[in-house]
Short mmCIF file of C-alpha atoms in Angstrom, two decimals:
data_model
loop_
_atom_site.label_atom_id
_atom_site.label_comp_id
_atom_site.label_asym_id
_atom_site.label_seq_id
_atom_site.Cartn_x
_atom_site.Cartn_y
_atom_site.Cartn_z
CA MET A 1 115.96 186.98 183.29
CA ALA A 2 114.60 184.57 180.69
CA GLU A 3 111.64 185.76 178.65
CA LEU A 4 108.26 184.30 179.54
CA PHE A 5 106.60 182.09 176.96
CA LEU A 6 102.86 182.25 176.50
CA SER A 7 100.62 179.64 174.96
CA LEU A 8 97.00 178.57 174.74
CA CYS A 9 95.52 176.47 177.50
CA PRO A 10 95.18 172.87 176.22
CA GLN A 11 91.50 172.93 177.22
CA VAL A 12 90.78 175.59 174.63
CA ARG A 13 89.57 174.81 171.11
CA HIS A 14 89.37 177.43 168.42
CA ARG A 15 88.14 177.77 164.87
CA ALA A 16 88.51 180.53 162.29
CA VAL A 17 85.08 181.61 161.07
CA SER A 18 85.44 184.03 158.21
CA GLU A 19 87.94 186.65 159.46
CA GLU A 20 87.07 186.18 163.12
CA GLY A 21 87.61 183.33 165.53
CA VAL A 22 85.49 181.28 167.92
CA LEU A 23 87.12 180.01 171.12
CA VAL A 24 85.66 177.31 173.34
CA HIS A 25 87.01 176.75 176.83
CA LEU A 26 86.10 173.15 177.61
CA ASP A 27 86.49 173.58 181.38
CA SER A 28 84.68 176.85 181.97
CA GLY A 29 82.18 176.40 179.16
CA ARG A 30 82.91 179.95 178.01
CA ILE A 31 82.63 180.61 174.28
CA LEU A 32 84.32 183.72 172.93
CA VAL A 33 84.53 185.56 169.63
CA VAL A 34 87.79 187.27 168.71
CA ASN A 35 88.47 189.66 165.88
CA GLU A 36 90.96 189.23 163.07
CA VAL A 37 93.94 190.41 165.15
CA GLY A 38 92.82 188.27 168.06
CA LEU A 39 92.55 185.26 165.79
CA HIS A 40 96.07 185.88 164.53
CA ILE A 41 97.36 186.02 168.11
CA ILE A 42 95.45 182.86 169.02
CA ASN A 43 96.90 181.06 166.01
CA THR A 44 100.38 182.21 167.00
CA LEU A 45 99.84 181.06 170.59
CA THR A 46 99.28 177.49 169.48
CA GLU A 47 103.08 177.40 169.80
CA PRO A 48 104.62 178.95 172.92
CA SER A 49 105.61 182.52 172.05
CA THR A 50 107.16 185.49 173.84
CA HIS A 51 105.68 188.99 174.00
CA ARG A 52 108.40 190.13 171.63
CA GLU A 53 107.57 187.43 169.10
CA LEU A 54 103.87 188.19 169.30
CA ILE A 55 104.43 191.91 168.76
CA ALA A 56 106.69 191.25 165.80
CA SER A 57 104.12 188.91 164.31
CA ILE A 58 101.32 191.48 164.66
CA GLU A 59 103.53 194.21 163.19
CA GLU A 60 104.34 192.05 160.20
CA GLN A 61 100.82 190.78 159.59
CA PHE A 62 98.87 194.02 160.07
CA ASP A 63 101.39 196.69 159.16
CA VAL A 64 101.11 198.56 162.47
CA SER A 65 103.79 200.15 164.64
CA SER A 66 105.47 198.20 167.40
CA GLU A 67 103.93 200.53 170.02
CA CYS A 68 100.44 200.07 168.65
CA ALA A 69 100.88 196.30 168.45
CA ALA A 70 102.16 196.18 172.04
CA ILE A 71 99.18 198.12 173.39
CA ASP A 72 96.66 195.95 171.56
CA LEU A 73 98.49 192.80 172.59
CA GLU A 74 98.54 193.70 176.29
CA ALA A 75 94.81 194.40 176.29
CA PHE A 76 94.06 191.17 174.48
CA LEU A 77 96.33 189.06 176.67
CA ALA A 78 94.73 190.53 179.77
CA GLU A 79 91.34 189.44 178.43
CA LEU A 80 92.64 185.97 177.65
CA GLU A 81 94.05 185.72 181.15
CA ARG A 82 90.72 186.71 182.67
CA GLU A 83 89.10 183.95 180.63
CA GLN A 84 91.83 181.52 181.76
CA VAL A 85 92.66 180.83 178.14
CA LEU A 86 96.35 181.64 178.53
CA ILE A 87 99.14 179.73 180.19
CA LYS A 88 102.58 181.05 180.93
CA GLY A 89 105.51 178.66 180.65
CA ALA A 90 109.20 178.91 181.36
CA ARG A 91 110.29 177.56 178.02
CA ARG A 92 109.00 176.12 174.79
CA GLY A 93 107.36 172.74 175.13
CA ASP A 94 107.20 172.98 178.89
CA PRO A 95 104.17 175.09 179.80
CA VAL A 96 103.26 175.66 183.43
CA ASN A 97 99.79 176.67 184.57
CA VAL A 98 99.70 180.06 186.25
CA MET B 1 76.54 146.96 184.01
CA ASN B 2 77.64 143.35 184.16
CA ASN B 3 74.84 140.79 184.06
CA GLN B 4 72.37 143.47 183.16
CA ASN B 5 69.62 140.90 182.59
CA ASN B 6 69.62 140.11 186.28
CA TYR B 7 68.69 143.70 187.01
CA SER B 8 65.96 144.20 184.41
CA TRP B 9 62.64 145.62 185.57
CA GLY B 10 60.75 143.11 183.47
CA THR B 11 60.52 141.50 180.08
CA GLU B 12 58.47 144.08 178.20
CA SER B 13 59.81 146.31 175.46
CA LEU B 14 58.82 149.43 173.60
CA SER B 15 60.05 151.11 170.44
CA LEU B 16 60.12 154.91 170.29
CA SER B 17 60.63 156.60 166.92
CA LEU B 18 61.94 160.11 167.25
CA PRO B 19 63.46 162.18 164.47
CA ALA B 20 66.81 160.55 163.67
CA LEU B 21 66.42 157.97 166.42
CA GLN B 22 64.62 154.68 166.85
CA LEU B 23 65.06 153.66 170.47
CA ASN B 24 64.25 150.06 171.26
CA LEU B 25 63.75 149.94 175.02
CA SER B 26 63.82 146.52 176.65
CA GLY B 27 63.85 145.22 180.20
CA LEU B 28 60.77 147.26 181.10
CA SER B 29 58.12 146.37 183.64
CA HIS B 30 54.47 146.39 182.56
CA LEU B 31 53.91 149.65 184.47
CA GLN B 32 56.90 151.37 182.86
CA ARG B 33 55.84 150.29 179.40
CA THR B 34 52.25 151.38 179.93
CA VAL B 35 53.17 154.86 181.16
CA LEU B 36 55.79 155.40 178.44
CA ALA B 37 53.38 154.24 175.73
CA ALA B 38 50.78 156.71 176.96
CA ASN B 39 53.19 159.65 177.31
CA TYR B 40 54.82 159.09 173.94
CA ALA B 41 51.79 157.72 172.10
CA GLY B 42 52.55 159.26 168.74
CA PHE B 43 56.17 158.16 168.87
CA VAL B 44 55.49 154.51 169.71
CA ASN B 45 56.07 152.15 166.81
CA ALA B 46 55.66 155.14 164.51
CA THR B 47 56.84 155.08 160.95
CA THR B 48 60.56 155.66 160.74
CA HIS B 49 61.41 159.33 160.44
CA GLU B 50 63.41 160.91 157.69
CA PRO B 51 66.26 161.61 157.32
CA ALA B 52 68.43 158.65 158.27
CA THR B 53 67.31 157.07 161.49
CA GLN B 54 69.76 155.51 163.90
CA ARG B 55 68.52 152.43 165.71
CA VAL B 56 69.67 152.17 169.30
CA GLU B 57 69.08 149.17 171.56
CA CYS B 58 68.54 150.36 175.12
CA ARG B 59 68.20 148.16 178.17
CA ALA B 60 66.40 149.44 181.25
CA TYR B 61 67.78 148.19 184.53
CA ARG B 62 67.41 148.71 188.23
CA LEU B 63 70.08 150.44 190.25
CA CYS B 64 71.22 148.61 193.35
CA GLN B 65 70.84 151.70 195.52
CA PRO B 66 69.48 155.24 195.29
CA LEU B 67 71.87 157.71 193.71
CA ASN B 68 71.43 160.44 196.34
CA ILE B 69 73.44 162.96 194.32
CA PRO B 70 73.40 166.35 196.07
CA THR B 71 71.59 168.97 193.98
CA PRO B 72 74.62 171.31 193.65
CA ALA B 73 76.49 168.51 191.88
CA LEU B 74 73.77 168.46 189.21
CA THR B 75 73.52 172.21 188.79
CA VAL B 76 75.55 174.64 186.73
CA ASP B 77 74.71 178.34 186.84
CA GLY B 78 71.41 177.54 188.47
CA GLN B 79 70.40 175.11 185.74
CA TYR B 80 70.02 171.36 185.86
CA ALA B 81 73.11 169.77 184.36
CA PRO B 82 73.57 166.01 184.54
CA ILE B 83 77.11 164.85 185.23
CA LYS B 84 78.73 163.53 182.08
CA CYS B 85 81.89 161.56 181.67
CA ARG B 86 83.48 159.47 178.95
CA LEU B 87 83.80 155.74 179.35
CA PRO B 88 87.39 154.48 179.29
CA ASP B 89 87.17 153.61 175.58
CA GLY B 90 86.44 157.26 174.80
CA ALA B 91 83.50 156.41 172.56
CA GLY B 92 80.95 155.73 175.25
CA VAL B 93 79.36 158.26 177.56
CA GLU B 94 78.08 157.91 181.11
CA ILE B 95 75.45 160.29 182.41
CA THR B 96 74.34 160.70 186.00
CA GLY B 97 71.20 162.77 186.44
CA VAL B 98 68.42 163.23 188.94
CA ASN B 99 67.31 159.67 189.76
CA PHE B 100 69.02 157.99 186.84
CA LYS B 101 72.29 156.72 185.51
CA ALA B 102 72.74 156.05 181.80
CA ARG B 103 75.42 154.88 179.45
CA PHE B 104 75.50 154.90 175.70
CA ALA B 105 77.80 154.58 172.71
CA MET B 106 76.45 156.17 169.56
CA GLN B 107 79.34 155.61 167.20
CA ALA B 108 79.65 151.89 167.85
CA CYS B 109 78.83 149.36 165.12
CA LEU B 110 75.72 148.54 167.06
CA PRO B 111 74.78 151.66 169.00
CA TRP B 112 73.65 150.75 172.50
CA ALA B 113 72.37 152.40 175.61
CA ALA B 114 71.42 151.47 179.14
CA LEU B 115 69.19 153.40 181.51
CA GLY B 116 69.11 152.65 185.22
CA VAL B 117 66.79 153.89 187.98
CA PHE B 118 66.25 152.79 191.58
CA GLU B 119 62.46 153.12 191.74
CA GLU B 120 60.26 151.50 189.11
CA ARG B 121 58.15 154.60 188.51
CA GLU B 122 61.12 156.89 188.04
CA LEU B 123 62.05 155.53 184.65
CA SER B 124 58.91 156.72 182.88
CA GLY B 125 58.92 160.06 184.72
CA GLU B 126 59.77 163.13 182.67
CA MET B 127 62.85 163.93 184.76
CA VAL B 128 64.38 160.64 183.71
CA ILE B 129 63.16 159.57 180.29
CA GLN B 130 62.93 163.04 178.78
CA ASN B 131 66.36 164.11 180.00
CA PHE B 132 67.83 160.83 178.84
CA LEU B 133 66.30 161.24 175.37
CA ARG B 134 67.48 164.84 175.10
CA ILE B 135 71.04 163.84 175.88
CA LEU B 136 70.91 160.83 173.59
CA VAL B 137 69.58 162.82 170.64
CA ALA B 138 72.08 165.64 171.25
CA HIS B 139 74.91 163.12 170.84
CA LEU B 140 73.29 161.25 168.00
CA VAL B 141 72.61 164.01 165.49
CA PRO B 142 75.95 165.83 165.00
CA PRO B 143 77.34 163.06 162.73
CA GLN B 144 74.16 163.49 160.68
CA GLY B 145 74.86 167.22 160.39
CA GLY B 146 72.20 168.18 162.91
CA ALA B 147 72.06 169.88 166.27
CA VAL B 148 69.92 170.07 169.37
CA LEU B 149 69.45 173.73 170.26
CA HIS B 150 68.37 175.23 173.57
CA SER B 151 65.68 177.33 171.97
CA ALA B 152 62.06 178.08 171.33
CA GLY B 153 60.82 176.49 168.11
CA LEU B 154 57.76 178.05 166.49
CA VAL B 155 55.96 177.43 163.23
CA PHE B 156 54.22 180.23 161.36
CA ASP B 157 52.45 179.41 158.11
CA GLY B 158 54.28 176.11 157.79
CA ARG B 159 57.74 177.63 158.23
CA ALA B 160 59.83 177.08 161.35
CA TYR B 161 61.71 179.75 163.28
CA VAL B 162 64.09 178.72 166.01
CA PHE B 163 64.92 181.22 168.77
CA PRO B 164 68.04 180.07 170.65
CA GLY B 165 68.88 181.72 173.93
CA HIS B 166 70.17 181.07 177.41
CA SER B 167 67.85 180.27 180.29
CA ASN B 168 65.51 183.07 181.40
CA VAL B 169 65.98 185.06 178.20
CA GLY B 170 62.29 184.71 177.38
CA LYS B 171 61.89 181.57 175.29
CA THR B 172 58.81 180.36 177.14
CA THR B 173 57.26 183.82 177.20
CA LEU B 174 57.77 184.11 173.46
CA THR B 175 56.33 180.62 172.99
CA ARG B 176 53.19 181.46 174.98
CA LYS B 177 52.63 184.62 172.96
CA ALA B 178 53.12 182.77 169.69
CA TYR B 179 50.85 179.89 170.70
CA ALA B 180 48.12 182.32 171.71
CA SER B 181 48.34 183.90 168.28
CA GLY B 182 47.94 180.55 166.53
CA ALA B 183 51.51 179.47 165.90
CA ARG B 184 52.45 175.83 166.24
CA VAL B 185 54.90 175.09 169.03
CA LEU B 186 57.75 172.67 168.42
CA SER B 187 59.24 173.26 171.86
CA ASP B 188 59.88 176.16 174.23
CA ASP B 189 63.13 174.59 175.41
CA ILE B 190 64.90 172.09 173.15
CA ASN B 191 64.63 171.83 169.37
CA LEU B 192 66.18 169.55 166.82
CA VAL B 193 67.39 170.81 163.45
CA LEU B 194 68.61 168.48 160.73
CA PRO B 195 69.92 169.16 157.23
CA GLU B 196 67.37 168.67 154.51
CA GLY B 197 68.04 169.41 150.86
CA ALA B 198 69.88 172.71 150.55
CA GLY B 199 68.64 173.90 153.93
CA PHE B 200 67.65 172.59 157.31
CA SER B 201 64.39 171.47 158.88
CA ALA B 202 63.12 171.76 162.45
CA HIS B 203 61.52 168.64 163.88
CA ALA B 204 58.81 168.06 166.42
CA VAL B 205 60.34 166.35 169.44
CA PRO B 206 58.73 165.34 172.74
CA PHE B 207 60.86 167.81 174.69
CA THR B 208 59.32 170.79 176.42
CA GLY B 209 60.10 173.27 179.15
CA GLU B 210 57.68 175.27 181.28
CA PHE B 211 55.25 175.67 178.40
CA GLY B 212 54.26 172.03 178.65
CA ARG B 213 53.04 169.68 176.00
CA THR B 214 50.79 170.21 173.07
CA LEU B 215 49.69 167.48 170.70
CA ASP B 216 53.01 167.82 168.86
CA HIS B 217 54.85 166.64 171.95
CA THR B 218 53.02 163.38 172.29
CA GLY B 219 52.19 162.59 168.73
CA GLY B 220 53.75 164.97 166.29
CA LYS B 221 56.27 163.70 163.83
CA ALA B 222 56.19 166.58 161.45
CA SER B 223 59.16 168.58 160.32
CA TYR B 224 59.11 172.08 158.92
CA PRO B 225 61.57 173.93 156.70
CA LEU B 226 63.74 176.13 158.90
CA GLU B 227 63.15 179.69 157.72
CA ALA B 228 65.45 181.49 160.15
CA ILE B 229 67.36 181.30 163.39
CA VAL B 230 66.72 184.26 165.65
CA LEU B 231 69.21 184.69 168.51
CA LEU B 232 67.31 185.99 171.53
CA ASP B 233 68.29 188.77 173.92
CA GLN B 234 66.27 190.79 176.40
CA GLY B 235 65.92 194.51 175.92
CA ASP B 236 63.62 197.48 176.38
CA ARG B 237 62.30 197.47 172.85
CA ILE B 238 62.59 195.56 169.61
CA GLU B 239 66.02 195.83 168.02
CA ILE B 240 67.17 193.54 165.28
CA ARG B 241 70.55 193.14 163.64
CA SER B 242 72.68 190.67 161.74
CA PRO B 243 75.49 189.21 163.85
CA SER B 244 78.86 188.42 162.32
CA TYR B 245 79.31 184.86 161.10
CA ALA B 246 81.59 184.08 164.06
CA GLU B 247 79.16 185.55 166.58
CA ALA B 248 76.36 183.50 165.04
CA VAL B 249 78.40 180.29 165.32
CA ALA B 250 79.58 181.10 168.86
CA ARG B 251 76.09 181.86 170.10
CA LEU B 252 74.65 178.77 168.46
CA LEU B 253 77.39 176.68 170.03
CA ALA B 254 76.57 178.17 173.43
CA CYS B 255 73.02 176.86 172.91
CA CYS B 256 74.00 173.26 172.15
CA PRO B 257 73.53 171.58 175.51
CA PHE B 258 75.40 168.44 176.56
CA VAL B 259 77.90 168.53 173.68
CA ASN B 260 79.30 172.05 173.33
CA THR B 261 82.10 171.68 175.85
CA ASP B 262 82.81 168.02 175.26
CA GLU B 263 86.24 167.74 173.69
CA HIS B 264 85.04 164.76 171.65
CA GLU B 265 82.19 166.79 170.18
CA THR B 266 83.50 170.35 169.84
CA GLU B 267 85.03 169.96 166.39
CA ILE B 268 82.01 168.28 164.86
CA MET B 269 79.68 170.81 166.47
CA LEU B 270 81.68 173.65 164.94
CA ASP B 271 81.42 171.86 161.57
CA VAL B 272 77.66 171.48 161.96
CA LEU B 273 77.06 175.05 163.10
CA THR B 274 79.27 176.73 160.50
CA THR B 275 77.28 174.82 157.88
CA LEU B 276 73.95 175.61 159.53
CA ALA B 277 74.78 179.32 159.56
CA THR B 278 75.57 179.30 155.85
CA ARG B 279 72.32 177.58 154.93
CA VAL B 280 69.84 179.26 157.26
CA PRO B 281 69.66 183.02 157.92
CA VAL B 282 70.78 183.95 161.43
CA ILE B 283 69.66 187.24 162.96
CA ALA B 284 69.78 188.66 166.48
CA LEU B 285 66.69 190.01 168.19
CA ARG B 286 66.43 192.11 171.32
CA SER B 287 62.92 192.49 172.65
CA SER B 288 61.00 193.11 175.83
CA ARG B 289 58.47 190.93 177.59
CA ASP B 290 55.72 193.34 176.51
CA ASP B 291 56.41 193.27 172.78
CA SER B 292 53.66 191.50 170.87
CA ILE B 293 54.43 188.44 168.79
CA ASP B 294 53.08 190.27 165.73
CA SER B 295 55.57 193.13 166.14
CA ILE B 296 58.41 190.71 166.82
CA MET B 297 57.69 188.61 163.75
CA ALA B 298 57.17 191.72 161.63
CA ALA B 299 60.66 192.89 162.62
CA VAL B 300 62.11 189.45 161.87
CA GLU B 301 60.47 189.31 158.44
CA GLN B 302 61.57 192.83 157.65
CA GLN B 303 65.18 192.02 158.51
CA LEU B 304 65.05 188.85 156.41
CA GLU B 305 63.62 190.82 153.50
CA THR B 306 66.37 193.45 153.84
CA LEU B 307 69.06 190.77 153.85
CA ARG B 308 67.42 189.06 150.87
CA SER B 309 67.29 192.29 148.91
CA ILE B 310 70.99 193.02 149.40
CA GLY B 311 72.02 189.42 148.82
CA THR B 312 73.39 188.71 152.30
CA LEU B 313 70.77 186.30 153.60
CA HIS B 314 73.43 183.67 154.19
CA TYR B 315 77.05 183.82 155.34
CA GLY B 316 79.82 182.86 153.01
#
């Protein structure tokens, strides 16, 4: 089965502010603050990425184990999904709303 | 909006000078002009405000039929929220509110606006003219580096403190306590901050919430140096802390009505607010309804003094 690509909803704007990030969801009006790791994930998600790519990117950037990165990533992605910030697409460049 | 002249209420006009905005209203009836001139006495034909003032020509016109918009369509999370959409050119904005429809384009070579109502008296009513002005100013000031904040604005000893917070967090309660203790009230609901020198200033605007109007809201044109921004939360007792830079920006953005979730405005608002938070101290206050204004302001001043002493009064 092909790996699922994740990316940011096009209705979301974000800005790095110091080491953290501010996210604005233009549809829901929700405004969120994410920490340094969250900001890194958000920046990565501006291009469709797989779980595996995201974990590798966190490992590389923050010098943490793959297991630790996977746990943090799942929790963060679940939060993004609750906030409807995330979209899941079948392939790069062709996102599909979930 | 074609052949607007055919739908004018009359031939009278009125010029309102607000901070950053000179609004030249035309197409008014005698009644509309008279009521507006009385309600905004100190802002009529007043000396142009500093800093840079944008002149906007606005034509009043009559709607062909009542709007009859159901209340739920104008409400978000229990709060009044006019419907906003972009005109096809992307630069203009159309607003539909309770009893009015308005259009404006602030970034045009000649900024223009139009304000339509069905009943003659509606135009000068607070639900129409004040909401229209709030929205207009909120869109006008970001390019000037300013912001309209959903907040209480209070002046103590000539220095302004702005307390942003969501509805029902206690802005009007705080305002009443401050006013009773002798503070000057800029507004208990909507305040305008503009860059001035190395900092920002808070300006008297004719916008109020439940607190109602004082002299500043009909005739004030003063501005005051902005000493601090105090993010408001409810709690059981006074607690004060310094939020992270990102939290400060996020919470300020959440308190920028009309523009904070507009894709055409989000980037510039983030620019404005990241700058604001580096030039004006931002602290977060949790307090209860029963806390006195003296104890609240003592806690604010103490936190500012602590930040000053350790050199972290500003972000960045």
